[in-house]
mmCIF file of the C-alpha atoms, coordinates in Angstrom:
data_MODEL
# 
_entry.id   MODEL 
# 
loop_
_atom_site.group_PDB 
_atom_site.id 
_atom_site.type_symbol 
_atom_site.label_atom_id 
_atom_site.label_alt_id 
_atom_site.label_comp_id 
_atom_site.label_asym_id 
_atom_site.label_entity_id 
_atom_site.label_seq_id 
_atom_site.pdbx_PDB_ins_code 
_atom_site.Cartn_x 
_atom_site.Cartn_y 
_atom_site.Cartn_z 
_atom_site.occupancy 
_atom_site.B_iso_or_equiv 
_atom_site.pdbx_formal_charge 
_atom_site.auth_seq_id 
_atom_site.auth_comp_id 
_atom_site.auth_asym_id 
_atom_site.auth_atom_id 
_atom_site.pdbx_PDB_model_num 
ATOM 1   C CA . MET A 1 1   ? -98.537 -9.931  -83.343  1.00 0.00 ? 1   MET A CA 1 
ATOM 2   C CA . MET A 1 2   ? -96.421 -9.416  -86.585  1.00 0.00 ? 2   MET A CA 1 
ATOM 3   C CA . LYS A 1 3   ? -93.790 -11.682 -85.112  1.00 0.00 ? 3   LYS A CA 1 
ATOM 4   C CA . ARG A 1 4   ? -96.196 -14.232 -84.606  1.00 0.00 ? 4   ARG A CA 1 
ATOM 5   C CA . TRP A 1 5   ? -97.738 -14.086 -87.881  1.00 0.00 ? 5   TRP A CA 1 
ATOM 6   C CA . SER A 1 6   ? -94.395 -13.894 -89.364  1.00 0.00 ? 6   SER A CA 1 
ATOM 7   C CA . GLU A 1 7   ? -93.370 -17.594 -87.902  1.00 0.00 ? 7   GLU A CA 1 
ATOM 8   C CA . CYS A 1 8   ? -96.798 -19.000 -88.982  1.00 0.00 ? 8   CYS A CA 1 
ATOM 9   C CA . SER A 1 9   ? -96.473 -17.699 -92.627  1.00 0.00 ? 9   SER A CA 1 
ATOM 10  C CA . GLU A 1 10  ? -92.857 -16.594 -93.208  1.00 0.00 ? 10  GLU A CA 1 
ATOM 11  C CA . TRP A 1 11  ? -93.366 -15.969 -96.817  1.00 0.00 ? 11  TRP A CA 1 
ATOM 12  C CA . ASN A 1 12  ? -96.322 -13.551 -96.254  1.00 0.00 ? 12  ASN A CA 1 
ATOM 13  C CA . PHE A 1 13  ? -95.075 -11.684 -93.245  1.00 0.00 ? 13  PHE A CA 1 
ATOM 14  C CA . LEU A 1 14  ? -91.594 -11.649 -92.484  1.00 0.00 ? 14  LEU A CA 1 
ATOM 15  C CA . HIS A 1 15  ? -90.660 -8.995  -94.826  1.00 0.00 ? 15  HIS A CA 1 
ATOM 16  C CA . LYS A 1 16  ? -93.384 -6.716  -93.059  1.00 0.00 ? 16  LYS A CA 1 
ATOM 17  C CA . PHE A 1 17  ? -92.252 -7.782  -89.698  1.00 0.00 ? 17  PHE A CA 1 
ATOM 18  C CA . HIS A 1 18  ? -88.547 -6.784  -90.683  1.00 0.00 ? 18  HIS A CA 1 
ATOM 19  C CA . LEU A 1 19  ? -89.680 -3.554  -92.002  1.00 0.00 ? 19  LEU A CA 1 
ATOM 20  C CA . LEU A 1 20  ? -91.691 -2.566  -88.725  1.00 0.00 ? 20  LEU A CA 1 
ATOM 21  C CA . GLU A 1 21  ? -88.704 -3.615  -86.976  1.00 0.00 ? 21  GLU A CA 1 
ATOM 22  C CA . ALA A 1 22  ? -86.232 -1.378  -88.885  1.00 0.00 ? 22  ALA A CA 1 
ATOM 23  C CA . GLU A 1 23  ? -88.495 1.656   -88.610  1.00 0.00 ? 23  GLU A CA 1 
ATOM 24  C CA . GLU A 1 24  ? -88.571 1.019   -84.605  1.00 0.00 ? 24  GLU A CA 1 
ATOM 25  C CA . HIS A 1 25  ? -84.823 0.724   -84.546  1.00 0.00 ? 25  HIS A CA 1 
ATOM 26  C CA . PHE A 1 26  ? -84.681 4.031   -86.631  1.00 0.00 ? 26  PHE A CA 1 
ATOM 27  C CA . CYS A 1 27  ? -86.686 5.869   -84.011  1.00 0.00 ? 27  CYS A CA 1 
ATOM 28  C CA . ASN A 1 28  ? -85.049 4.252   -81.104  1.00 0.00 ? 28  ASN A CA 1 
ATOM 29  C CA . LYS A 1 29  ? -81.618 5.590   -82.698  1.00 0.00 ? 29  LYS A CA 1 
ATOM 30  C CA . ARG A 1 30  ? -80.335 1.863   -82.805  1.00 0.00 ? 30  ARG A CA 1 
ATOM 31  C CA . LEU A 1 31  ? -78.928 2.551   -86.209  1.00 0.00 ? 31  LEU A CA 1 
ATOM 32  C CA . GLU A 1 32  ? -77.028 -0.901  -86.700  1.00 0.00 ? 32  GLU A CA 1 
ATOM 33  C CA . GLU A 1 33  ? -80.069 -2.875  -85.904  1.00 0.00 ? 33  GLU A CA 1 
ATOM 34  C CA . ALA A 1 34  ? -82.002 -0.573  -88.354  1.00 0.00 ? 34  ALA A CA 1 
ATOM 35  C CA . LYS A 1 35  ? -79.353 -1.267  -91.313  1.00 0.00 ? 35  LYS A CA 1 
ATOM 36  C CA . LEU A 1 36  ? -79.808 -4.959  -90.784  1.00 0.00 ? 36  LEU A CA 1 
ATOM 37  C CA . SER A 1 37  ? -83.645 -4.877  -90.408  1.00 0.00 ? 37  SER A CA 1 
ATOM 38  C CA . TYR A 1 38  ? -84.177 -2.902  -93.594  1.00 0.00 ? 38  TYR A CA 1 
ATOM 39  C CA . ASP A 1 39  ? -81.733 -5.093  -95.561  1.00 0.00 ? 39  ASP A CA 1 
ATOM 40  C CA . ALA A 1 40  ? -83.878 -8.204  -94.380  1.00 0.00 ? 40  ALA A CA 1 
ATOM 41  C CA . ALA A 1 41  ? -87.101 -6.478  -95.349  1.00 0.00 ? 41  ALA A CA 1 
ATOM 42  C CA . VAL A 1 42  ? -85.798 -5.655  -98.875  1.00 0.00 ? 42  VAL A CA 1 
ATOM 43  C CA . SER A 1 43  ? -84.366 -9.085  -99.299  1.00 0.00 ? 43  SER A CA 1 
ATOM 44  C CA . PHE A 1 44  ? -87.477 -11.087 -98.010  1.00 0.00 ? 44  PHE A CA 1 
ATOM 45  C CA . SER A 1 45  ? -89.873 -8.996  -100.040 1.00 0.00 ? 45  SER A CA 1 
ATOM 46  C CA . LYS A 1 46  ? -87.601 -9.696  -103.283 1.00 0.00 ? 46  LYS A CA 1 
ATOM 47  C CA . LYS A 1 47  ? -87.231 -13.304 -102.253 1.00 0.00 ? 47  LYS A CA 1 
ATOM 48  C CA . HIS A 1 48  ? -91.315 -13.900 -102.069 1.00 0.00 ? 48  HIS A CA 1 
ATOM 49  C CA . LYS A 1 49  ? -91.854 -11.536 -104.911 1.00 0.00 ? 49  LYS A CA 1 
ATOM 50  C CA . PHE A 1 50  ? -93.812 -8.769  -102.905 1.00 0.00 ? 50  PHE A CA 1 
ATOM 51  C CA . VAL A 1 51  ? -92.649 -5.942  -105.532 1.00 0.00 ? 51  VAL A CA 1 
ATOM 52  C CA . ASN A 1 52  ? -94.905 -3.452  -103.900 1.00 0.00 ? 52  ASN A CA 1 
ATOM 53  C CA . ASP A 1 53  ? -93.449 -4.080  -100.276 1.00 0.00 ? 53  ASP A CA 1 
ATOM 54  C CA . GLU A 1 54  ? -89.901 -4.249  -101.771 1.00 0.00 ? 54  GLU A CA 1 
ATOM 55  C CA . ALA A 1 55  ? -90.606 -0.747  -103.247 1.00 0.00 ? 55  ALA A CA 1 
ATOM 56  C CA . LEU A 1 56  ? -91.927 0.480   -100.127 1.00 0.00 ? 56  LEU A CA 1 
ATOM 57  C CA . ALA A 1 57  ? -88.899 -1.047  -97.969  1.00 0.00 ? 57  ALA A CA 1 
ATOM 58  C CA . CYS A 1 58  ? -86.462 0.429   -100.360 1.00 0.00 ? 58  CYS A CA 1 
ATOM 59  C CA . GLU A 1 59  ? -87.709 3.802   -100.078 1.00 0.00 ? 59  GLU A CA 1 
ATOM 60  C CA . LEU A 1 60  ? -87.966 3.949   -96.608  1.00 0.00 ? 60  LEU A CA 1 
ATOM 61  C CA . ALA A 1 61  ? -84.441 2.561   -96.422  1.00 0.00 ? 61  ALA A CA 1 
ATOM 62  C CA . GLY A 1 62  ? -83.201 5.432   -98.675  1.00 0.00 ? 62  GLY A CA 1 
ATOM 63  C CA . TYR A 1 63  ? -84.770 8.002   -95.972  1.00 0.00 ? 63  TYR A CA 1 
ATOM 64  C CA . PHE A 1 64  ? -82.973 6.155   -93.181  1.00 0.00 ? 64  PHE A CA 1 
ATOM 65  C CA . PHE A 1 65  ? -79.464 6.154   -94.948  1.00 0.00 ? 65  PHE A CA 1 
ATOM 66  C CA . LEU A 1 66  ? -80.112 9.570   -96.083  1.00 0.00 ? 66  LEU A CA 1 
ATOM 67  C CA . GLU A 1 67  ? -80.758 10.744  -92.646  1.00 0.00 ? 67  GLU A CA 1 
ATOM 68  C CA . ILE A 1 68  ? -77.663 9.036   -91.222  1.00 0.00 ? 68  ILE A CA 1 
ATOM 69  C CA . GLY A 1 69  ? -75.558 10.729  -93.764  1.00 0.00 ? 69  GLY A CA 1 
ATOM 70  C CA . GLU A 1 70  ? -74.866 7.399   -96.104  1.00 0.00 ? 70  GLU A CA 1 
ATOM 71  C CA . ARG A 1 71  ? -75.805 9.360   -99.314  1.00 0.00 ? 71  ARG A CA 1 
ATOM 72  C CA . SER A 1 72  ? -74.392 6.718   -101.772 1.00 0.00 ? 72  SER A CA 1 
ATOM 73  C CA . ARG A 1 73  ? -76.600 4.144   -99.971  1.00 0.00 ? 73  ARG A CA 1 
ATOM 74  C CA . SER A 1 74  ? -79.514 6.223   -99.674  1.00 0.00 ? 74  SER A CA 1 
ATOM 75  C CA . LEU A 1 75  ? -79.394 6.812   -103.521 1.00 0.00 ? 75  LEU A CA 1 
ATOM 76  C CA . GLU A 1 76  ? -79.030 3.056   -104.436 1.00 0.00 ? 76  GLU A CA 1 
ATOM 77  C CA . TYR A 1 77  ? -82.166 2.408   -102.343 1.00 0.00 ? 77  TYR A CA 1 
ATOM 78  C CA . PHE A 1 78  ? -84.011 5.257   -103.661 1.00 0.00 ? 78  PHE A CA 1 
ATOM 79  C CA . ILE A 1 79  ? -83.031 4.210   -107.586 1.00 0.00 ? 79  ILE A CA 1 
ATOM 80  C CA . ASP A 1 80  ? -84.214 0.784   -106.512 1.00 0.00 ? 80  ASP A CA 1 
ATOM 81  C CA . ALA A 1 81  ? -87.727 2.045   -105.186 1.00 0.00 ? 81  ALA A CA 1 
ATOM 82  C CA . HIS A 1 82  ? -88.488 4.043   -108.234 1.00 0.00 ? 82  HIS A CA 1 
ATOM 83  C CA . GLU A 1 83  ? -87.743 0.884   -110.427 1.00 0.00 ? 83  GLU A CA 1 
ATOM 84  C CA . LYS A 1 84  ? -89.927 -1.389  -108.257 1.00 0.00 ? 84  LYS A CA 1 
ATOM 85  C CA . TYR A 1 85  ? -92.594 1.209   -108.105 1.00 0.00 ? 85  TYR A CA 1 
ATOM 86  C CA . HIS A 1 86  ? -92.563 1.434   -111.671 1.00 0.00 ? 86  HIS A CA 1 
ATOM 87  C CA . GLU A 1 87  ? -92.509 -2.494  -112.081 1.00 0.00 ? 87  GLU A CA 1 
ATOM 88  C CA . TRP A 1 88  ? -95.598 -2.639  -110.047 1.00 0.00 ? 88  TRP A CA 1 
ATOM 89  C CA . GLY A 1 89  ? -97.421 -0.038  -112.120 1.00 0.00 ? 89  GLY A CA 1 
ATOM 90  C CA . ALA A 1 90  ? -97.259 2.701   -109.341 1.00 0.00 ? 90  ALA A CA 1 
ATOM 91  C CA . THR A 1 91  ? -96.190 5.353   -112.180 1.00 0.00 ? 91  THR A CA 1 
ATOM 92  C CA . ALA A 1 92  ? -97.245 8.479   -109.954 1.00 0.00 ? 92  ALA A CA 1 
ATOM 93  C CA . LYS A 1 93  ? -95.313 6.837   -107.178 1.00 0.00 ? 93  LYS A CA 1 
ATOM 94  C CA . ALA A 1 94  ? -92.422 6.132   -109.042 1.00 0.00 ? 94  ALA A CA 1 
ATOM 95  C CA . THR A 1 95  ? -92.345 9.679   -110.724 1.00 0.00 ? 95  THR A CA 1 
ATOM 96  C CA . SER A 1 96  ? -92.707 11.182  -107.162 1.00 0.00 ? 96  SER A CA 1 
ATOM 97  C CA . VAL A 1 97  ? -89.615 9.196   -105.984 1.00 0.00 ? 97  VAL A CA 1 
ATOM 98  C CA . TYR A 1 98  ? -87.518 10.187  -109.170 1.00 0.00 ? 98  TYR A CA 1 
ATOM 99  C CA . LYS A 1 99  ? -88.379 14.015  -108.354 1.00 0.00 ? 99  LYS A CA 1 
ATOM 100 C CA . TYR A 1 100 ? -87.696 13.647  -104.604 1.00 0.00 ? 100 TYR A CA 1 
ATOM 101 C CA . VAL A 1 101 ? -84.328 12.152  -105.493 1.00 0.00 ? 101 VAL A CA 1 
ATOM 102 C CA . GLU A 1 102 ? -83.505 14.428  -108.056 1.00 0.00 ? 102 GLU A CA 1 
ATOM 103 C CA . SER A 1 103 ? -84.245 17.385  -105.749 1.00 0.00 ? 103 SER A CA 1 
ATOM 104 C CA . ILE A 1 104 ? -81.866 16.030  -103.070 1.00 0.00 ? 104 ILE A CA 1 
ATOM 105 C CA . PHE A 1 105 ? -79.216 14.618  -105.126 1.00 0.00 ? 105 PHE A CA 1 
ATOM 106 C CA . ARG A 1 106 ? -79.111 17.186  -108.129 1.00 0.00 ? 106 ARG A CA 1 
ATOM 107 C CA . LEU A 1 107 ? -79.542 14.490  -110.558 1.00 0.00 ? 107 LEU A CA 1 
ATOM 108 C CA . ARG A 1 108 ? -79.562 15.511  -114.453 1.00 0.00 ? 108 ARG A CA 1 
# 
């Protein structure tokens, strides 16, 4: 269904489709496909100025890359998520992401 919506209104749905696709690939251990889909979700969210969805895509990509052992890429995505949540005005969520990252990466 989301695929069809994204074909009818790319600017409104394509980033969401890619994020759902990324999560499905992650669950099914198709890691290379997941990487591409997370990157596409972030890119299309940014392109169409969906700051909230960009924040979510960055956060989920952060968890994904942490899970597969790519810590530096994970940290980059978490930092982007923190910044985008803050930009969107979701300060409590931005703080939550920051505290999580701080505990995992031992920042300070």
